[in-house]
Amino acid sequence: RLLEQRWGMPDAGLDRLGHGLINATWRVDLPDGRCFALQRVNPVFPPAVNADIDRVTRRLADTGLHAPMLEPTVDGALWLERDGDTWRLMSWVQGVSRDALADTDQADRAGELLGRFHRALDGIDTDFANPRLGVHDTARHLTTLRRALDEHRGHREYARVAPLAQDILDMAAKLPAMVATPDRVVHGDPKINNMLYDPSNGEGLALVDLDTVGCMPLPLELGDALRSWCNPAGENRRSGVFSPELFAGALRGYLGATSGWITPAEQAAILPATLTIIVELAARFCADALNESYFGWDSEQYASRSEHNQLRAAGQLALAQSCQAQYAELEKLAATLFG
């Protein structure tokens, strides 16, 4: 009835899509063949974030990129607030998503798509309703982990979490220095399953979940992307391995789309940022293994939120150790690509 009353869409078919950790999403199919995506927006985002999304998607469309465009309600509103929830309806981008990259060609396409996205948003008005400042404040996340260790000594899983936390903190103490670079407009959460691809030829089509668009140093955005793209095991394995082949493929695609735009300082900071973001995420998962208050968890596979987040933290720690062990090789690969 929501779709009929507020969007004028009677007889719509609804199909729940997955179990997203942030927003709940349904595919909407109309009798005339049109298709949309209906979302209940997580309350972590202010309703006005949809005004940001409208501005961003219009800019993307103007530059030739596909984007999920907001569909106004019958009275012209970009979103609907009802019973404490925020709802929005978006155009459907006919693409496929992936949970992991299978080869260097897919990595190249991912890098190219993200580069095109960044170039398209360069110069857009940055007065965002949801600025998301300090998202990758690594020092703050490490402090949160130390505080969790101090405040939750009576936690049932403390004896398992504490050694893992210490290994993460030890690795954090040895992170390479990263030169400061200016903020850019970025996606904010460029993990691999936030990207859609053309099923016919594998080309990158669009980035989705645009609630996180904001400003931050470009190397942090790329580090977040590469920690996701270069780990074929994904976040739900204890044995993360960093792939230099996927790393090289992703950078090759990104540089192909941003040559002459990304600066030498930003290029030099990509690898240190990648290792930093991996350790940061390990710390965040580990802290929540004690706090049990932030990350979603798979209750069908794991007995508790703590158990799931311990596995995630261990997987990111293993990924960081793999990246660190190959650091010299990865530096050479990056230097060759950057010229």
Short mmCIF file of N, CA and C in Angstrom, two decimals, residues 223 226-232 239-248 271 274-275 278 318-324 326 330:
data_model
loop_
_atom_site.label_atom_id
_atom_site.label_comp_id
_atom_site.label_asym_id
_atom_site.label_seq_id
_atom_site.Cartn_x
_atom_site.Cartn_y
_atom_site.Cartn_z
N GLY A 223 42.45 2.85 -0.44
CA GLY A 223 42.86 1.81 0.50
C GLY A 223 41.69 0.95 0.92
N LEU A 226 40.83 -1.29 -2.11
CA LEU A 226 41.81 -2.35 -2.37
C LEU A 226 41.80 -3.42 -1.28
N ARG A 227 41.51 -3.05 -0.05
CA ARG A 227 41.44 -4.08 1.00
C ARG A 227 40.27 -5.02 0.73
N SER A 228 39.22 -4.52 0.07
CA SER A 228 38.09 -5.37 -0.29
C SER A 228 38.37 -6.13 -1.57
N TRP A 229 38.84 -5.45 -2.59
CA TRP A 229 39.00 -6.05 -3.91
C TRP A 229 40.11 -7.10 -3.94
N CYS A 230 41.18 -6.90 -3.16
CA CYS A 230 42.37 -7.76 -3.27
C CYS A 230 42.36 -8.92 -2.28
N ASN A 231 41.21 -9.18 -1.67
CA ASN A 231 41.06 -10.28 -0.72
C ASN A 231 40.00 -11.24 -1.25
N PRO A 232 40.38 -12.18 -2.11
CA PRO A 232 39.39 -13.09 -2.69
C PRO A 232 38.60 -13.88 -1.65
N SER A 239 41.23 -16.68 6.97
CA SER A 239 42.51 -16.76 6.26
C SER A 239 42.55 -15.78 5.10
N GLY A 240 42.63 -14.49 5.39
CA GLY A 240 42.72 -13.50 4.34
C GLY A 240 44.10 -13.49 3.69
N VAL A 241 44.14 -13.43 2.36
CA VAL A 241 45.40 -13.36 1.61
C VAL A 241 45.30 -12.20 0.63
N PHE A 242 46.28 -11.30 0.65
CA PHE A 242 46.28 -10.14 -0.22
C PHE A 242 46.88 -10.52 -1.57
N SER A 243 46.13 -10.26 -2.65
CA SER A 243 46.54 -10.67 -3.99
C SER A 243 47.28 -9.54 -4.71
N PRO A 244 48.58 -9.69 -5.00
CA PRO A 244 49.29 -8.66 -5.76
C PRO A 244 48.78 -8.55 -7.20
N GLU A 245 48.29 -9.64 -7.77
CA GLU A 245 47.77 -9.59 -9.12
C GLU A 245 46.51 -8.71 -9.20
N LEU A 246 45.59 -8.89 -8.24
CA LEU A 246 44.40 -8.06 -8.22
C LEU A 246 44.74 -6.61 -7.89
N PHE A 247 45.73 -6.41 -7.03
CA PHE A 247 46.21 -5.07 -6.70
C PHE A 247 46.68 -4.35 -7.96
N ALA A 248 47.53 -5.02 -8.74
CA ALA A 248 48.05 -4.42 -9.97
C ALA A 248 46.94 -4.16 -10.97
N LEU A 271 49.42 2.59 -1.11
CA LEU A 271 49.78 1.34 -0.44
C LEU A 271 49.81 1.50 1.08
N THR A 274 46.29 1.49 2.21
CA THR A 274 45.64 0.18 2.11
C THR A 274 45.94 -0.66 3.35
N LEU A 275 47.21 -0.73 3.74
CA LEU A 275 47.57 -1.50 4.93
C LEU A 275 46.93 -0.88 6.17
N ILE A 278 43.20 -1.81 6.37
CA ILE A 278 43.00 -3.21 6.76
C ILE A 278 43.14 -3.36 8.27
N ALA A 318 44.92 -11.35 9.27
CA ALA A 318 45.66 -12.21 8.34
C ALA A 318 45.90 -11.49 7.02
N LEU A 319 44.90 -10.73 6.56
CA LEU A 319 45.06 -9.96 5.32
C LEU A 319 46.15 -8.90 5.48
N ALA A 320 46.17 -8.22 6.62
CA ALA A 320 47.20 -7.22 6.88
C ALA A 320 48.58 -7.85 6.92
N GLN A 321 48.69 -9.00 7.56
CA GLN A 321 49.98 -9.69 7.62
C GLN A 321 50.44 -10.11 6.23
N SER A 322 49.50 -10.55 5.39
CA SER A 322 49.82 -10.93 4.02
C SER A 322 50.28 -9.71 3.22
N CYS A 323 49.58 -8.59 3.38
CA CYS A 323 49.96 -7.36 2.69
C CYS A 323 51.34 -6.89 3.14
N GLN A 324 51.57 -6.93 4.43
CA GLN A 324 52.86 -6.49 4.97
C GLN A 324 54.00 -7.37 4.47
N GLN A 326 54.27 -8.83 1.72
CA GLN A 326 54.51 -8.58 0.29
C GLN A 326 54.74 -7.10 0.00
N LEU A 330 54.73 -5.15 -3.61
CA LEU A 330 53.61 -4.28 -3.96
C LEU A 330 54.10 -2.86 -4.27
#
